Amino acid sequence: MTAKKTDARLSAKDKKRLASMNPEEIAELKELIEFLKENGIGEFDLERGDLKVRLKFAGAGPQVDPSHLSQLAQFAAAQHAAALQPAVVAHVHPVGAPAHPAAAASSAPETATAAAPIDDEAGLHIVKSPIVGTFYESPSPGSPAFVKPGDMVEVGQVLCIVEAMKLMNEIESDAAGEIVKRFVTSGQPVEYGQKLFAVRPR
Amino acid sequence: MTAKKTDARLSAKDKKRLASMNPEEIAELKELIEFLKENGIGEFDLERGDLKVRLKFAGAGPQVDPSHLSQLAQFAAAQHAAALQPAVVAHVHPVGAPAHPAAAASSAPETATAAAPIDDEAGLHIVKSPIVGTFYESPSPGSPAFVKPGDMVEVGQVLCIVEAMKLMNEIESDAAGEIVKRFVTSGQPVEYGQKLFAVRPR
Amino acid sequence: MFRKVLIANRGEIALRVICACKELGIRTVAVYSEADRNSLHVRFADEAICIGPPRSAESYLHVPAVISAAEIADVDAIHPGYGLLSENANFAEVCRASNIKFIGPPPEVTRLMGEKEKARMAMKKAKVPILPGSEGVIQSEGEALEWAKSVGYPVILKASAGGGGRGMRVIRSKDELPALFQAAQTEAANAFGNGDLYMEKFIEQPRHIEFQVLADQHGNVMSLGERECSIQRRHQKLIEEAPSLQVDGKMREEIGKTIRRCLEQIGYQNAGTIEFLMDEDGKLYFIEMNTRIQVEHPVTEMVTGLDLVKAQLRIAADEKLSDIVTEPVTIRGHAIECRVNAEHPEKFTPSAGRISVFNVPGGNGVRVDTAQYAEGFVPPYYDSLIAKLIVHGKDRSEAMARMQRSLEMFVVEGIHTTIPLHQRIFADAEFREGKFDTKFMERFFEREKARLTGLPD
Amino acid sequence: MFRKVLIANRGEIALRVICACKELGIRTVAVYSEADRNSLHVRFADEAICIGPPRSAESYLHVPAVISAAEIADVDAIHPGYGLLSENANFAEVCRASNIKFIGPPPEVTRLMGEKEKARMAMKKAKVPILPGSEGVIQSEGEALEWAKSVGYPVILKASAGGGGRGMRVIRSKDELPALFQAAQTEAANAFGNGDLYMEKFIEQPRHIEFQVLADQHGNVMSLGERECSIQRRHQKLIEEAPSLQVDGKMREEIGKTIRRCLEQIGYQNAGTIEFLMDEDGKLYFIEMNTRIQVEHPVTEMVTGLDLVKAQLRIAADEKLSDIVTEPVTIRGHAIECRVNAEHPEKFTPSAGRISVFNVPGGNGVRVDTAQYAEGFVPPYYDSLIAKLIVHGKDRSEAMARMQRSLEMFVVEGIHTTIPLHQRIFADAEFREGKFDTKFMERFFEREKARLTGLPD
């Protein structure tokens, strides 16, 4: 099942249409993106050098690997409809424990490796859970939290505990700076690679 | 399985990339997208350097309006590679009969409605078989052919016979002009919509 | 055995026949309309011939096109599948005239079974129970009362000239009869210009139960047990099962014996199905015979371990039934089929278009018959069946659990399908208990509506 | 029955276990590495927990991660699938210590069967035939000659300290023995600093035949017949069948009886497989026991109509075998499985990557167990099995025809698979006749090579 490839002949008009594209107008961009979105374009590339256009409708979309995905996300609102990917890839909901933010807040895949939303976390360092377990903010019930948003932390400073197999594992900060966000609540189960804290590096 | 949607934030670089299109060009791009959409194109690539075009239909052929298809054929060569499409869609090879040109010559889909390669047949009228059967060039074995390339024909003039269920069906020309090509050989089975003759209209 | 067979059909049944041919070493020829150019039956056949434009009447139903294709491809036989030309006696006759074996019964038998009254008479003669009906027109109230008494209430009055419910009355007691008789007569006279009425026994809650048979060309007939097909919407089957919970071994054997006798008398050949209505007391009444393979044949295959389409081919090639079915037929476990249609699961509007995601379930006891695929297209011209999901379990309970997990894992995107409808049915208590009849779906939709509007169930 | 089960595995077997759980109404928890984020076992489980990076050692094989996941998901039991942690007695012990039911035998039994010599002794004690071997070290040529005479030639000398073929010699007659004994002793001494040798009976053309068993936690054991697994490449099974053409009903029953006695003595629990070598005379010799579900379990399911994974779950939930297998086990028809690996079909190099087209075959008698799908990705970190294609027919001949048409209709694009290799094997006369042993693939490749280079076959 190889694809047929025939030499393309472009009419003069087509050549004109696609050839000489010159700089202008930012306002048009959003409209273009809206238009792409409306039309279910999943991918759109354009290079100027010697002009390269690539266009792909979302439905025709093969799985896009994460590195592409982040590029794509920056380029335009990617409508990512890869065939059988789970809507929520991490969905840990033990009875009695609150669902973790990714599952609770949206249906966007929360991945360990995927780029974080740029608007929230640009320039922030994310501390992730190196193990599966239960998150605790403080060394023992009732005692104060190791850290809270607004605190300044050093590299190696204990931020929290993740309990796994009855062992209390102290999670240390791998960056120095200000804690700007905690992603999980005490007692909540966390999986490998799950985001715990955002740190604004000093 | 909802599609992942990431907020589109354009980096300065991306803005510049897109900004290098003027409104007119964007309008043209929109027109192109409309065109692709109408024709169910799922992917479209174009490079200028040494001109490269890649085109992929979103799904099955039937949704493509034949009239647009011929336009498209002029625009670029159709690459028709939906997942499980047969490499050879028409492959009639009864024992003892020569394979018909489409199957013998290439693996290109031979469709009743698809436009013929432009370089060969631009401006030509194609007479197609209205029925399934066996093609005969002459009224009886040994007698001369109804027509041969180079002959001028009138509308309604008998071009050949297609035998179906022991009935000899005379196929008349639906165009007046010069026979420039016969696609099949006498005694060859033909399917519905198969090309029989090319006529250069007067 | 045949060297080469043309399959005069499309969709999943065309592919099903191609599979059977491949397993028997027979070359296959697909025919297709322009709308089916990218179908899997075209892809997997050894040869494929375009026979016309999308409209069935000009392609799949166009006898000269099909026969011409068979001639130029030089096939020995034609398998008609179901629907389309499969019960067209004229087509079978043209095949015979063209020296092409039609894989099915001879045209005479198809014709006999196609004429409802003749078929009833043939069955009656062979002592197959048929739904009691008056012999000809009921002339008067008095005659009606007498006839109703002889078969017992309820009975139904029907207009001899008519159809579509006009002139039709269900009568549940002798007190109601006089008034309803008058009303029906007047209505029939007004509607059809003819007030003649006849009467039939009426079954309030009929089940649709059918028996699968195979008959060779040497006079041998075999009954392969029954299928339960009561889950229907507007006379379209949605879910079929084998065996029926209502049929025990003794009944299966008795009916089987009667059917065998009857079909031997008729001279039946190849695969066929005898359809019955079952009344509330478990009595069966013949309705009609289908002289072809059925959509729902896989449930019988699952519980018997046989291959009915291969059997059809071998019978048509003049093999003896005793060489095809070499061991006594036994029923193992329970099988259920769901018809997956390209339809909106609530509004039932057809849903043609491109399939973007198509993940078929697999694993233990799961069979899928389909000609669809990811990136495939469902054309708007043909019936909406895109896949049959069949499961087999050691009992009905296991089969139901298996169906539920298979429905959950059957992912189709880009078009609507009836998968969600099946999921709702399999969650229904009445369905799960096997307490249903052909009016189940009406009640099911009413229950759903009641639940939605907050009314008591 | 369990409320919630964690599946400590990936790929098709994880999905297989999820299906079984769903059919039993058990909630499922998938665990996955970062490389498997988009896998179907993640998609179809009720919950899913990422337990580590792609490398197995840091995810699927990382006991603390798996146990932590089980604890935070609050499961009752863990199903280990095959491979990975399935035969890790320590893992089973940690499960026990964590109050999580390990679905498999107790760690003591796993440990016993994991130590080859102890397992042999346990089997020998229960009168299961084992491959004759010298008791301890053979001190001299004279002793070797005597022992060889007692079991008959051929025999094999092996280095007590070694492995990998060094110090190993096959001896086919007593005349050869002295020289080969010396050579083996010298080689062993040089290689391992220890010239000790022991001897075993040698089988020139062994078949690999294994028996499937189920054992409940109440002391009941059941044998479910055998599988023929001789088609192997480098000790990796490629094709498996049930039943074996070499095992008749009498033999099946006798071996079954011996196995039952043996496993009752050992206190075996859950599903397991006893592997044998069969010599040219049809005699079986125990090699080892696998204390888990096998890759090839579906062929047994197809011919027995049972569900082995559901049986595993029910046994672990303390149900009795007599409630799980309620009817006498009978073998119906013949089943064959092809392992479809993401490998080049000639060079056997692994082929990871994106699958662009994935059309699984369906229809009568065809089962596919897979966790792959169109647009899915085969990661490079794990074993290459991407699908199991299993067919069932009324006999081996029908099963082979069905496999051939199914292989033809199994379309995978974007990566290489072993589908073409299977097609070549199914076209091989020796395979078709069922005349094979574990060296079949070596001869097969030689025959192919000979054909290609134009040498006589």
mmCIF file of C-alpha atoms in Angstrom, chain B residues 3-199:
data_model
loop_
_atom_site.group_PDB
_atom_site.id
_atom_site.type_symbol
_atom_site.label_atom_id
_atom_site.label_comp_id
_atom_site.label_asym_id
_atom_site.label_seq_id
_atom_site.Cartn_x
_atom_site.Cartn_y
_atom_site.Cartn_z
ATOM 1 C CA ALA B 3 -8.965 15.845 22.387
ATOM 2 C CA LYS B 4 -6.324 17.548 24.359
ATOM 3 C CA LYS B 5 -6.451 21.253 24.009
ATOM 4 C CA THR B 6 -3.640 23.377 25.191
ATOM 5 C CA ASP B 7 -4.029 27.097 25.370
ATOM 6 C CA ALA B 8 -2.337 28.642 22.455
ATOM 7 C CA ARG B 9 0.261 31.095 23.500
ATOM 8 C CA LEU B 10 2.506 32.134 20.739
ATOM 9 C CA SER B 11 6.132 32.734 21.417
ATOM 10 C CA ALA B 12 7.700 35.768 19.887
ATOM 11 C CA LYS B 13 9.387 33.558 17.349
ATOM 12 C CA ASP B 14 6.141 31.954 16.344
ATOM 13 C CA LYS B 15 4.469 35.279 16.049
ATOM 14 C CA LYS B 16 7.177 36.427 13.785
ATOM 15 C CA ARG B 17 6.848 33.264 11.782
ATOM 16 C CA LEU B 18 3.175 33.747 11.209
ATOM 17 C CA ALA B 19 3.379 37.480 11.041
ATOM 18 C CA SER B 20 5.394 37.187 7.914
ATOM 19 C CA MET B 21 2.162 36.710 6.008
ATOM 20 C CA ASN B 22 0.173 39.659 4.815
ATOM 21 C CA PRO B 23 -3.621 39.732 5.001
ATOM 22 C CA GLU B 24 -3.945 38.933 1.359
ATOM 23 C CA GLU B 25 -1.776 35.899 1.740
ATOM 24 C CA ILE B 26 -3.694 34.834 4.758
ATOM 25 C CA ALA B 27 -6.884 35.188 2.816
ATOM 26 C CA GLU B 28 -5.370 33.026 0.159
ATOM 27 C CA LEU B 29 -4.279 30.494 2.700
ATOM 28 C CA LYS B 30 -7.815 30.412 4.013
ATOM 29 C CA GLU B 31 -9.061 29.823 0.543
ATOM 30 C CA LEU B 32 -6.589 27.002 0.182
ATOM 31 C CA ILE B 33 -7.753 25.464 3.418
ATOM 32 C CA GLU B 34 -11.359 25.690 2.304
ATOM 33 C CA PHE B 35 -10.367 24.023 -0.893
ATOM 34 C CA LEU B 36 -8.532 21.230 0.894
ATOM 35 C CA LYS B 37 -11.450 20.759 3.234
ATOM 36 C CA GLU B 38 -13.968 20.572 0.474
ATOM 37 C CA ASN B 39 -11.904 17.892 -1.108
ATOM 38 C CA GLY B 40 -11.370 15.948 2.068
ATOM 39 C CA ILE B 41 -7.617 16.415 2.031
ATOM 40 C CA GLY B 42 -6.215 15.375 5.386
ATOM 41 C CA GLU B 43 -2.660 16.417 4.884
ATOM 42 C CA PHE B 44 -0.974 18.813 2.549
ATOM 43 C CA ASP B 45 2.700 19.549 2.229
ATOM 44 C CA LEU B 46 4.363 21.896 -0.152
ATOM 45 C CA GLU B 47 7.990 22.826 -0.493
ATOM 46 C CA ARG B 48 9.322 25.344 -2.910
ATOM 47 C CA GLY B 49 13.043 24.782 -3.242
ATOM 48 C CA ASP B 50 12.804 22.091 -5.854
ATOM 49 C CA LEU B 51 9.039 21.917 -5.501
ATOM 50 C CA LYS B 52 7.753 19.000 -3.502
ATOM 51 C CA VAL B 53 4.083 18.393 -2.875
ATOM 52 C CA ARG B 54 2.591 15.838 -0.559
ATOM 53 C CA LEU B 55 -1.113 15.373 -0.237
ATOM 54 C CA LYS B 56 -3.102 12.929 1.788
ATOM 55 C CA PHE B 57 -6.801 12.391 1.804
ATOM 56 C CA ALA B 58 -8.495 12.441 5.154
ATOM 57 C CA GLY B 59 -10.471 9.294 4.609
ATOM 58 C CA ALA B 60 -12.093 7.224 1.962
ATOM 59 C CA GLY B 61 -12.423 8.430 -1.549
ATOM 60 C CA PRO B 62 -16.212 8.362 -1.895
ATOM 61 C CA GLN B 63 -16.647 11.587 -0.008
ATOM 62 C CA VAL B 64 -14.605 13.413 -2.585
ATOM 63 C CA ASP B 65 -16.707 15.172 -5.101
ATOM 64 C CA PRO B 66 -15.449 14.085 -8.503
ATOM 65 C CA SER B 67 -15.686 17.526 -10.008
ATOM 66 C CA HIS B 68 -13.388 18.893 -7.352
ATOM 67 C CA LEU B 69 -11.095 15.996 -7.798
ATOM 68 C CA SER B 70 -10.192 17.000 -11.297
ATOM 69 C CA GLN B 71 -9.455 20.514 -10.109
ATOM 70 C CA LEU B 72 -7.304 19.032 -7.479
ATOM 71 C CA ALA B 73 -5.510 16.889 -9.964
ATOM 72 C CA GLN B 74 -4.500 20.038 -11.693
ATOM 73 C CA PHE B 75 -3.418 21.528 -8.442
ATOM 74 C CA ALA B 76 -1.187 18.705 -7.438
ATOM 75 C CA ALA B 77 -0.930 14.993 -7.890
ATOM 76 C CA ALA B 78 -3.261 13.178 -5.625
ATOM 77 C CA GLN B 79 -1.682 10.961 -3.102
ATOM 78 C CA HIS B 80 -4.395 8.676 -2.056
ATOM 79 C CA ALA B 81 -3.253 6.603 0.848
ATOM 80 C CA ALA B 82 -6.082 5.978 3.233
ATOM 81 C CA ALA B 83 -5.137 3.226 5.615
ATOM 82 C CA LEU B 84 -6.480 0.047 4.132
ATOM 83 C CA GLN B 85 -7.211 0.950 0.605
ATOM 84 C CA PRO B 86 -6.402 -1.703 -1.892
ATOM 85 C CA ALA B 87 -3.200 -1.145 -3.752
ATOM 86 C CA VAL B 88 -4.978 -2.132 -6.907
ATOM 87 C CA VAL B 89 -8.640 -1.419 -6.691
ATOM 88 C CA ALA B 90 -9.579 -2.814 -10.017
ATOM 89 C CA HIS B 91 -7.891 -6.053 -10.749
ATOM 90 C CA VAL B 92 -9.768 -8.129 -13.194
ATOM 91 C CA HIS B 93 -7.577 -10.889 -14.519
ATOM 92 C CA PRO B 94 -9.586 -13.702 -15.959
ATOM 93 C CA VAL B 95 -7.513 -16.558 -17.174
ATOM 94 C CA GLY B 96 -6.412 -16.096 -20.732
ATOM 95 C CA ALA B 97 -7.315 -12.447 -20.925
ATOM 96 C CA PRO B 98 -4.710 -9.750 -20.724
ATOM 97 C CA ALA B 99 -4.784 -7.650 -17.606
ATOM 98 C CA HIS B 100 -6.249 -4.279 -18.292
ATOM 99 C CA PRO B 101 -3.928 -1.317 -18.437
ATOM 100 C CA ALA B 102 -4.688 0.062 -15.031
ATOM 101 C CA ALA B 103 -3.681 -3.118 -13.319
ATOM 102 C CA ALA B 104 -0.850 -3.932 -15.645
ATOM 103 C CA ALA B 105 0.757 -0.558 -15.862
ATOM 104 C CA SER B 106 0.671 0.757 -12.331
ATOM 105 C CA SER B 107 -0.865 0.468 -8.938
ATOM 106 C CA ALA B 108 -2.684 3.730 -9.301
ATOM 107 C CA PRO B 109 -6.364 3.627 -8.470
ATOM 108 C CA GLU B 110 -8.267 3.547 -11.704
ATOM 109 C CA THR B 111 -11.545 5.201 -11.018
ATOM 110 C CA ALA B 112 -14.518 5.901 -13.123
ATOM 111 C CA THR B 113 -14.578 9.498 -12.141
ATOM 112 C CA ALA B 114 -11.038 10.387 -11.236
ATOM 113 C CA ALA B 115 -9.311 12.711 -13.575
ATOM 114 C CA ALA B 116 -6.660 11.216 -15.779
ATOM 115 C CA PRO B 117 -3.079 12.389 -15.477
ATOM 116 C CA ILE B 118 -3.046 15.896 -16.794
ATOM 117 C CA ASP B 119 0.017 15.634 -18.936
ATOM 118 C CA ASP B 120 -1.518 12.773 -20.898
ATOM 119 C CA GLU B 121 -5.062 13.821 -21.246
ATOM 120 C CA ALA B 122 -5.534 17.468 -20.513
ATOM 121 C CA GLY B 123 -8.464 18.651 -22.526
ATOM 122 C CA LEU B 124 -9.402 15.175 -23.659
ATOM 123 C CA HIS B 125 -12.836 13.668 -23.359
ATOM 124 C CA ILE B 126 -12.852 10.166 -21.928
ATOM 125 C CA VAL B 127 -15.419 7.604 -23.045
ATOM 126 C CA LYS B 128 -16.025 5.128 -20.259
ATOM 127 C CA SER B 129 -17.736 1.769 -20.151
ATOM 128 C CA PRO B 130 -21.294 2.145 -18.868
ATOM 129 C CA ILE B 131 -21.473 -1.572 -18.052
ATOM 130 C CA VAL B 132 -19.405 -4.542 -16.969
ATOM 131 C CA GLY B 133 -18.554 -6.863 -19.816
ATOM 132 C CA THR B 134 -16.113 -7.812 -22.548
ATOM 133 C CA PHE B 135 -14.770 -5.188 -24.895
ATOM 134 C CA TYR B 136 -14.712 -5.798 -28.661
ATOM 135 C CA GLU B 137 -13.274 -3.338 -31.134
ATOM 136 C CA SER B 138 -15.180 -4.727 -34.133
ATOM 137 C CA PRO B 139 -18.704 -5.984 -34.861
ATOM 138 C CA SER B 140 -17.466 -9.542 -35.503
ATOM 139 C CA PRO B 141 -14.190 -11.470 -35.356
ATOM 140 C CA GLY B 142 -11.986 -10.598 -38.285
ATOM 141 C CA SER B 143 -13.928 -7.538 -39.351
ATOM 142 C CA PRO B 144 -12.280 -4.113 -39.092
ATOM 143 C CA ALA B 145 -12.467 -2.082 -35.901
ATOM 144 C CA PHE B 146 -15.277 0.430 -35.501
ATOM 145 C CA VAL B 147 -12.721 3.150 -34.924
ATOM 146 C CA LYS B 148 -8.985 3.521 -34.566
ATOM 147 C CA PRO B 149 -6.798 6.326 -33.175
ATOM 148 C CA GLY B 150 -6.749 9.192 -35.606
ATOM 149 C CA ASP B 151 -10.345 8.684 -36.737
ATOM 150 C CA MET B 152 -12.802 11.527 -36.439
ATOM 151 C CA VAL B 153 -16.045 10.522 -34.723
ATOM 152 C CA GLU B 154 -19.457 12.101 -34.304
ATOM 153 C CA VAL B 155 -21.727 12.053 -31.264
ATOM 154 C CA GLY B 156 -23.697 8.828 -31.405
ATOM 155 C CA GLN B 157 -21.211 6.998 -33.590
ATOM 156 C CA VAL B 158 -20.566 3.418 -32.452
ATOM 157 C CA LEU B 159 -17.049 3.073 -31.028
ATOM 158 C CA CYS B 160 -17.064 -0.509 -29.855
ATOM 159 C CA ILE B 161 -19.101 -3.318 -28.365
ATOM 160 C CA VAL B 162 -19.238 -4.377 -24.740
ATOM 161 C CA GLU B 163 -20.683 -7.840 -24.411
ATOM 162 C CA ALA B 164 -22.622 -8.541 -21.251
ATOM 163 C CA MET B 165 -24.783 -11.591 -20.650
ATOM 164 C CA LYS B 166 -24.462 -12.666 -24.309
ATOM 165 C CA LEU B 167 -25.789 -9.288 -25.423
ATOM 166 C CA MET B 168 -23.676 -7.150 -27.714
ATOM 167 C CA ASN B 169 -24.029 -3.592 -26.448
ATOM 168 C CA GLU B 170 -22.918 -0.962 -28.898
ATOM 169 C CA ILE B 171 -21.138 1.863 -27.143
ATOM 170 C CA GLU B 172 -21.651 5.208 -28.813
ATOM 171 C CA SER B 173 -19.450 8.229 -28.592
ATOM 172 C CA ASP B 174 -20.790 11.035 -26.420
ATOM 173 C CA ALA B 175 -18.411 13.547 -27.944
ATOM 174 C CA ALA B 176 -17.411 14.581 -31.409
ATOM 175 C CA GLY B 177 -13.751 14.808 -32.285
ATOM 176 C CA GLU B 178 -10.625 12.789 -32.886
ATOM 177 C CA ILE B 179 -9.939 9.446 -31.274
ATOM 178 C CA VAL B 180 -6.509 9.875 -29.743
ATOM 179 C CA LYS B 181 -6.273 6.785 -27.621
ATOM 180 C CA ARG B 182 -7.858 3.414 -26.983
ATOM 181 C CA PHE B 183 -7.271 2.177 -23.441
ATOM 182 C CA VAL B 184 -8.298 -1.448 -23.832
ATOM 183 C CA THR B 185 -7.696 -4.310 -26.211
ATOM 184 C CA SER B 186 -10.261 -6.402 -27.989
ATOM 185 C CA GLY B 187 -11.506 -9.338 -25.936
ATOM 186 C CA GLN B 188 -10.522 -7.696 -22.690
ATOM 187 C CA PRO B 189 -12.947 -7.631 -19.748
ATOM 188 C CA VAL B 190 -13.891 -4.153 -18.612
ATOM 189 C CA GLU B 191 -15.554 -3.027 -15.433
ATOM 190 C CA TYR B 192 -18.091 -0.291 -14.850
ATOM 191 C CA GLY B 193 -16.589 3.112 -15.446
ATOM 192 C CA GLN B 194 -13.416 1.814 -17.015
ATOM 193 C CA LYS B 195 -11.854 4.137 -19.602
ATOM 194 C CA LEU B 196 -12.284 2.986 -23.210
ATOM 195 C CA PHE B 197 -11.313 5.866 -25.482
ATOM 196 C CA ALA B 198 -9.888 9.375 -25.287
ATOM 197 C CA VAL B 199 -11.417 11.838 -27.712
#
